[in-house]
Short mmCIF file of C-alpha atoms in Angstrom, two decimals:
data_model
loop_
_atom_site.label_atom_id
_atom_site.label_comp_id
_atom_site.label_asym_id
_atom_site.label_seq_id
_atom_site.Cartn_x
_atom_site.Cartn_y
_atom_site.Cartn_z
CA MET A 1 0.00 0.00 0.00
CA SER A 2 1.16 3.51 -0.75
CA ASP A 3 2.15 5.72 2.16
CA ILE A 4 0.32 8.61 0.46
CA LEU A 5 -3.11 8.30 -1.14
CA ILE A 6 -4.43 10.93 -3.57
CA ASP A 7 -8.01 11.17 -4.74
CA ILE A 8 -9.41 13.93 -6.95
CA ALA A 9 -13.19 14.25 -6.93
CA ALA A 10 -15.25 15.45 -9.88
CA SER A 11 -15.76 18.72 -7.98
CA GLY A 12 -12.03 19.41 -8.19
CA VAL A 13 -11.41 18.75 -4.49
CA ALA A 14 -8.29 16.64 -3.98
CA ALA A 15 -7.76 14.58 -0.82
CA VAL A 16 -4.18 13.78 0.20
CA THR A 17 -4.17 11.10 2.89
CA MET A 18 -1.14 10.08 4.91
CA ASN A 19 -1.61 6.32 4.92
CA ARG A 20 0.61 5.01 7.73
CA ALA A 21 -1.97 4.39 10.43
CA GLU A 22 0.17 1.69 12.04
CA VAL A 23 2.77 4.34 13.00
CA HIS A 24 0.27 7.17 13.52
CA ASN A 25 1.14 8.65 10.12
CA ALA A 26 4.67 9.50 11.17
CA PHE A 27 6.76 10.63 8.25
CA ASN A 28 10.18 9.65 6.96
CA GLU A 29 12.19 10.89 3.99
CA ARG A 30 10.08 8.90 1.52
CA VAL A 31 6.79 10.24 2.87
CA ILE A 32 8.18 13.78 2.88
CA ALA A 33 9.25 13.44 -0.76
CA ASP A 34 5.86 12.01 -1.74
CA LEU A 35 4.00 14.82 0.02
CA THR A 36 6.19 17.41 -1.69
CA ASP A 37 5.45 15.87 -5.08
CA ALA A 38 1.73 15.72 -4.27
CA PHE A 39 1.49 19.38 -3.28
CA LEU A 40 3.48 20.47 -6.34
CA SER A 41 1.41 18.34 -8.71
CA LEU A 42 -1.97 19.27 -7.28
CA GLY A 43 -1.00 22.91 -6.95
CA SER A 44 -0.25 23.12 -10.68
CA ASN A 45 -3.27 21.04 -11.79
CA PRO A 46 -5.87 23.40 -13.31
CA ASP A 47 -8.64 20.92 -12.49
CA VAL A 48 -7.93 21.04 -8.74
CA ARG A 49 -9.82 23.69 -6.76
CA ALA A 50 -8.92 22.76 -3.18
CA ILE A 51 -6.75 20.26 -1.30
CA LEU A 52 -7.65 18.35 1.86
CA LEU A 53 -4.82 16.94 4.00
CA ARG A 54 -5.87 13.96 6.13
CA GLY A 55 -4.36 11.19 8.21
CA ALA A 56 -5.56 7.58 8.07
CA GLY A 57 -6.65 5.83 11.24
CA LYS A 58 -6.91 7.40 14.68
CA SER A 59 -4.08 9.95 14.39
CA PHE A 60 -3.48 12.90 12.09
CA SER A 61 0.31 12.68 12.34
CA ALA A 62 2.81 11.87 15.06
CA GLY A 63 5.53 13.85 13.29
CA ALA A 64 8.89 12.26 12.57
CA ASP A 65 9.18 8.49 12.30
CA LEU A 66 11.33 7.03 15.09
CA GLY A 67 13.27 4.82 12.70
CA TRP A 68 14.06 7.83 10.54
CA MET A 69 15.17 9.84 13.58
CA LYS A 70 17.42 7.00 14.73
CA LYS A 71 19.06 6.88 11.31
CA MET A 72 19.56 10.66 11.32
CA ALA A 73 21.47 10.43 14.59
CA GLY A 74 24.31 8.81 12.68
CA TYR A 75 24.41 11.43 9.94
CA SER A 76 27.16 14.02 9.61
CA HIS A 77 26.24 17.70 10.06
CA GLY A 78 26.07 18.21 6.32
CA GLU A 79 23.89 15.16 5.84
CA ASN A 80 21.60 16.30 8.64
CA VAL A 81 21.19 19.73 7.04
CA GLU A 82 20.40 18.18 3.67
CA ASP A 83 17.88 15.82 5.26
CA ALA A 84 16.20 18.63 7.23
CA MET A 85 15.93 20.67 4.04
CA GLY A 86 13.67 17.95 2.64
CA LEU A 87 11.13 18.58 5.40
CA ALA A 88 11.62 22.34 5.12
CA THR A 89 10.94 22.21 1.38
CA MET A 90 7.81 20.09 1.87
CA LEU A 91 6.34 22.49 4.43
CA ARG A 92 7.13 25.51 2.29
CA THR A 93 5.56 23.81 -0.73
CA LEU A 94 2.39 23.24 1.29
CA ASP A 95 2.42 26.75 2.73
CA GLU A 96 2.88 28.33 -0.72
CA CYS A 97 0.56 25.99 -2.61
CA PRO A 98 -1.54 28.17 -4.95
CA LYS A 99 -4.71 26.21 -4.15
CA PRO A 100 -6.65 26.52 -0.87
CA THR A 101 -5.59 23.82 1.59
CA ILE A 102 -7.52 22.39 4.53
CA ALA A 103 -6.06 20.28 7.35
CA VAL A 104 -8.69 17.76 8.47
CA VAL A 105 -7.52 16.79 11.97
CA GLN A 106 -9.40 13.77 13.30
CA GLY A 107 -6.88 12.80 15.98
CA PRO A 108 -3.55 13.64 17.64
CA ALA A 109 -1.07 15.89 15.85
CA PHE A 110 2.36 15.96 17.46
CA GLY A 111 5.69 17.52 16.52
CA GLY A 112 5.92 17.86 12.77
CA GLY A 113 2.23 17.03 12.56
CA VAL A 114 1.52 20.41 14.15
CA GLY A 115 3.71 21.92 11.44
CA LEU A 116 1.50 20.35 8.76
CA VAL A 117 -1.61 21.80 10.39
CA ALA A 118 -0.04 25.25 10.67
CA SER A 119 1.09 25.19 7.03
CA CYS A 120 -2.46 24.71 5.71
CA ASP A 121 -4.68 27.70 4.99
CA ILE A 122 -7.57 26.33 7.05
CA ALA A 123 -7.58 23.80 9.89
CA ILE A 124 -10.67 21.99 11.17
CA ALA A 125 -10.41 19.44 13.97
CA ALA A 126 -12.48 17.04 15.98
CA GLU A 127 -13.02 18.24 19.53
CA THR A 128 -11.19 15.13 20.74
CA ALA A 129 -7.99 15.89 18.81
CA SER A 130 -4.89 16.79 20.80
CA PHE A 131 -1.66 18.58 20.00
CA ALA A 132 1.90 18.77 21.28
CA LEU A 133 5.24 20.17 20.21
CA THR A 134 7.24 17.32 21.66
CA GLU A 135 10.72 17.98 20.28
CA VAL A 136 12.42 19.23 23.48
CA ARG A 137 11.50 16.01 25.30
CA LEU A 138 13.81 14.29 22.81
CA GLY A 139 16.53 16.89 23.18
CA LEU A 140 15.55 18.49 19.87
CA ILE A 141 13.82 21.71 18.81
CA PRO A 142 10.86 22.35 16.45
CA ALA A 143 13.12 24.33 14.14
CA VAL A 144 11.88 23.58 10.62
CA ILE A 145 8.19 23.88 11.54
CA SER A 146 8.71 27.03 13.64
CA PRO A 147 7.98 29.69 10.97
CA TYR A 148 4.52 28.23 10.37
CA VAL A 149 3.68 27.38 13.98
CA VAL A 150 4.77 30.78 15.31
CA ALA A 151 2.73 32.48 12.57
CA ALA A 152 -0.32 30.39 13.50
CA MET A 153 -0.12 30.39 17.33
CA GLY A 154 1.89 33.50 18.09
CA GLU A 155 5.22 33.98 19.80
CA ARG A 156 3.78 34.10 23.31
CA ALA A 157 2.03 30.73 23.06
CA CYS A 158 5.11 29.16 21.47
CA ARG A 159 7.23 30.30 24.42
CA ARG A 160 5.12 27.96 26.52
CA TYR A 161 4.46 25.00 24.26
CA PHE A 162 7.89 24.86 22.58
CA LEU A 163 9.49 24.72 26.04
CA THR A 164 7.15 22.42 27.97
CA ALA A 165 6.21 19.92 25.21
CA GLU A 166 2.90 19.52 27.05
CA ARG A 167 -0.22 18.33 25.29
CA PHE A 168 -3.01 20.80 24.62
CA SER A 169 -6.57 20.28 23.54
CA ALA A 170 -8.38 21.16 20.35
CA ALA A 171 -10.20 23.87 22.31
CA GLU A 172 -6.86 25.42 23.29
CA ALA A 173 -5.56 25.09 19.71
CA LEU A 174 -8.67 26.95 18.56
CA ARG A 175 -8.13 29.69 21.15
CA LEU A 176 -4.51 30.10 20.09
CA GLY A 177 -5.32 30.29 16.37
CA LEU A 178 -3.79 27.00 15.26
CA LEU A 179 -7.30 25.81 14.37
CA HIS A 180 -10.16 27.69 12.75
CA GLN A 181 -12.96 25.38 13.85
CA THR A 182 -13.62 22.43 16.13
CA VAL A 183 -16.60 20.09 15.87
CA GLN A 184 -17.74 16.78 17.27
CA ALA A 185 -15.85 13.91 15.66
CA THR A 186 -19.00 12.65 13.94
CA GLU A 187 -19.52 16.08 12.36
CA LEU A 188 -15.98 16.58 11.03
CA ASP A 189 -16.65 15.55 7.44
CA ALA A 190 -19.81 17.65 7.31
CA ALA A 191 -17.93 20.71 8.56
CA VAL A 192 -15.26 20.17 5.92
CA GLU A 193 -17.93 19.91 3.22
CA VAL A 194 -19.39 23.27 4.28
CA MET A 195 -15.95 24.88 4.12
CA VAL A 196 -15.29 23.35 0.71
CA ARG A 197 -18.62 24.68 -0.60
CA ASN A 198 -17.60 28.14 0.54
CA LEU A 199 -14.26 27.83 -1.24
CA LEU A 200 -15.87 26.63 -4.48
CA GLN A 201 -18.09 29.73 -4.56
CA CYS A 202 -15.03 31.90 -5.09
CA GLY A 203 -12.82 32.67 -8.06
CA PRO A 204 -9.84 30.29 -8.18
CA ALA A 205 -7.40 32.83 -9.60
CA SER A 206 -8.55 35.35 -7.01
CA GLN A 207 -7.89 32.83 -4.24
CA THR A 208 -4.36 32.28 -5.51
CA ALA A 209 -3.81 36.03 -5.68
CA ALA A 210 -5.26 36.44 -2.17
CA LYS A 211 -2.80 33.90 -0.78
CA GLU A 212 0.07 35.76 -2.47
CA LEU A 213 -1.28 39.01 -1.01
CA ILE A 214 -1.17 37.66 2.54
CA ARG A 215 2.46 36.63 2.13
CA ALA A 216 3.28 40.04 0.65
CA VAL A 217 1.80 42.15 3.46
CA ALA A 218 2.21 39.98 6.56
CA ARG A 219 4.57 41.44 9.16
CA ARG A 220 5.66 44.27 6.82
CA PRO A 221 5.67 47.94 7.84
CA LEU A 222 2.88 50.08 6.41
CA ASP A 223 5.03 52.27 4.21
CA ASP A 224 4.70 53.81 0.73
CA ALA A 225 6.08 50.68 -0.95
CA LEU A 226 3.49 48.43 0.68
CA VAL A 227 0.63 50.82 -0.12
CA ARG A 228 1.75 50.96 -3.75
CA ASP A 229 2.13 47.18 -3.92
CA THR A 230 -1.43 46.59 -2.71
CA ALA A 231 -2.78 49.13 -5.22
CA GLU A 232 -0.91 47.37 -8.03
CA ARG A 233 -2.31 44.00 -6.97
CA ILE A 234 -5.97 45.07 -7.00
CA ALA A 235 -5.46 46.88 -10.31
CA ARG A 236 -4.15 43.67 -11.88
CA GLN A 237 -7.03 41.66 -10.44
CA ARG A 238 -9.67 44.12 -11.64
CA ALA A 239 -8.30 43.91 -15.17
CA SER A 240 -8.01 40.11 -15.16
CA ASP A 241 -10.49 37.85 -16.93
CA GLU A 242 -11.72 36.50 -13.62
CA GLY A 243 -12.07 39.95 -12.10
CA ARG A 244 -14.12 41.20 -15.07
CA GLU A 245 -16.27 38.06 -14.98
CA GLY A 246 -16.93 38.34 -11.25
CA VAL A 247 -17.94 42.00 -11.32
CA GLY A 248 -19.97 41.48 -14.51
CA ALA A 249 -21.85 38.55 -13.00
CA PHE A 250 -22.65 40.58 -9.89
CA LEU A 251 -23.97 43.53 -11.90
CA GLU A 252 -25.93 41.25 -14.24
CA LYS A 253 -27.35 39.25 -11.31
CA ARG A 254 -26.07 35.90 -12.60
CA GLU A 255 -23.67 33.20 -11.42
CA PRO A 256 -20.01 33.69 -12.39
CA ALA A 257 -18.43 31.18 -14.73
CA TRP A 258 -16.56 29.29 -12.01
CA ARG A 259 -19.82 28.33 -10.30
CA SER A 260 -21.49 26.96 -13.44
#
C-alpha cells in the first residue's frame, strides 16, 4: 500500500491522505518526498480547486518516524542539514501551494504534525484531537516547523508549548489560532464539506492572488512601498479575466463562470 493516497473528486477537491496508520502517520524521507510531489502536482493542476490533508486511522500525524530519527542520529552535520531541508521544502511547498488547503484533523497531531496543520490555509479538527510540540523532550527543537507554527499560534504561546512539550486540547488550539474550527468527531466531514462549498463559490485565480497578497503584506511595515504594492495588486485583479467576470456577473445578477 502507498504511504500517500491521492483522490481527486469530480468537484475538483483533492484529498491527500497520509496512509501510515500503524505508525500514527509519522513521516520519513520517503513520505516527505511524496508529500512534496503531491502538493506540487496538485498545486499546478488546473482541475484542482482545493486540497484536503488527512491522516488515516486514529491519528493525524505523530511527526517524525522514530526509525528515521534514529538513522539521522548517525548522519554528519552536512547530511543532517540536507535531510532537514527535505522537510523544510515540503512544508514551504504546502504553505505556498496556490490552491486553498484544509487540514482535516481527526486525531492527535504531534511535533511535525503540528507543522503540517499550521502550514495549511484552514484547519478543522475534531473536539477530541490533541496537540503537542514534543521535540524538546527528545533533546531536539521544532526548528523547521517554527515559521509556520509561530505564525499560527503566536510567539507568546510558542514560548510555553515549545518549552514544555505539554499536550493541549483542540479547544486550546482553537483559542490560540492554530485551528479555525472544532466540531464533534461525527460532524468533522460535514464541517469540511461546508468549508469546501464556501471555497468553491469563489474565483480560483482570485484565491491564488489572495494567498500571495497575505504573504506580501504579513509582518511588513505600512510604508509607501506596501501601499503601492497593494494598489498594483488590486489593479491587476480588476483587469483580469476572472475579475471582469466576477464583477460582470454581480452587476448582471447571474452566477459567475466558475460556479457553473
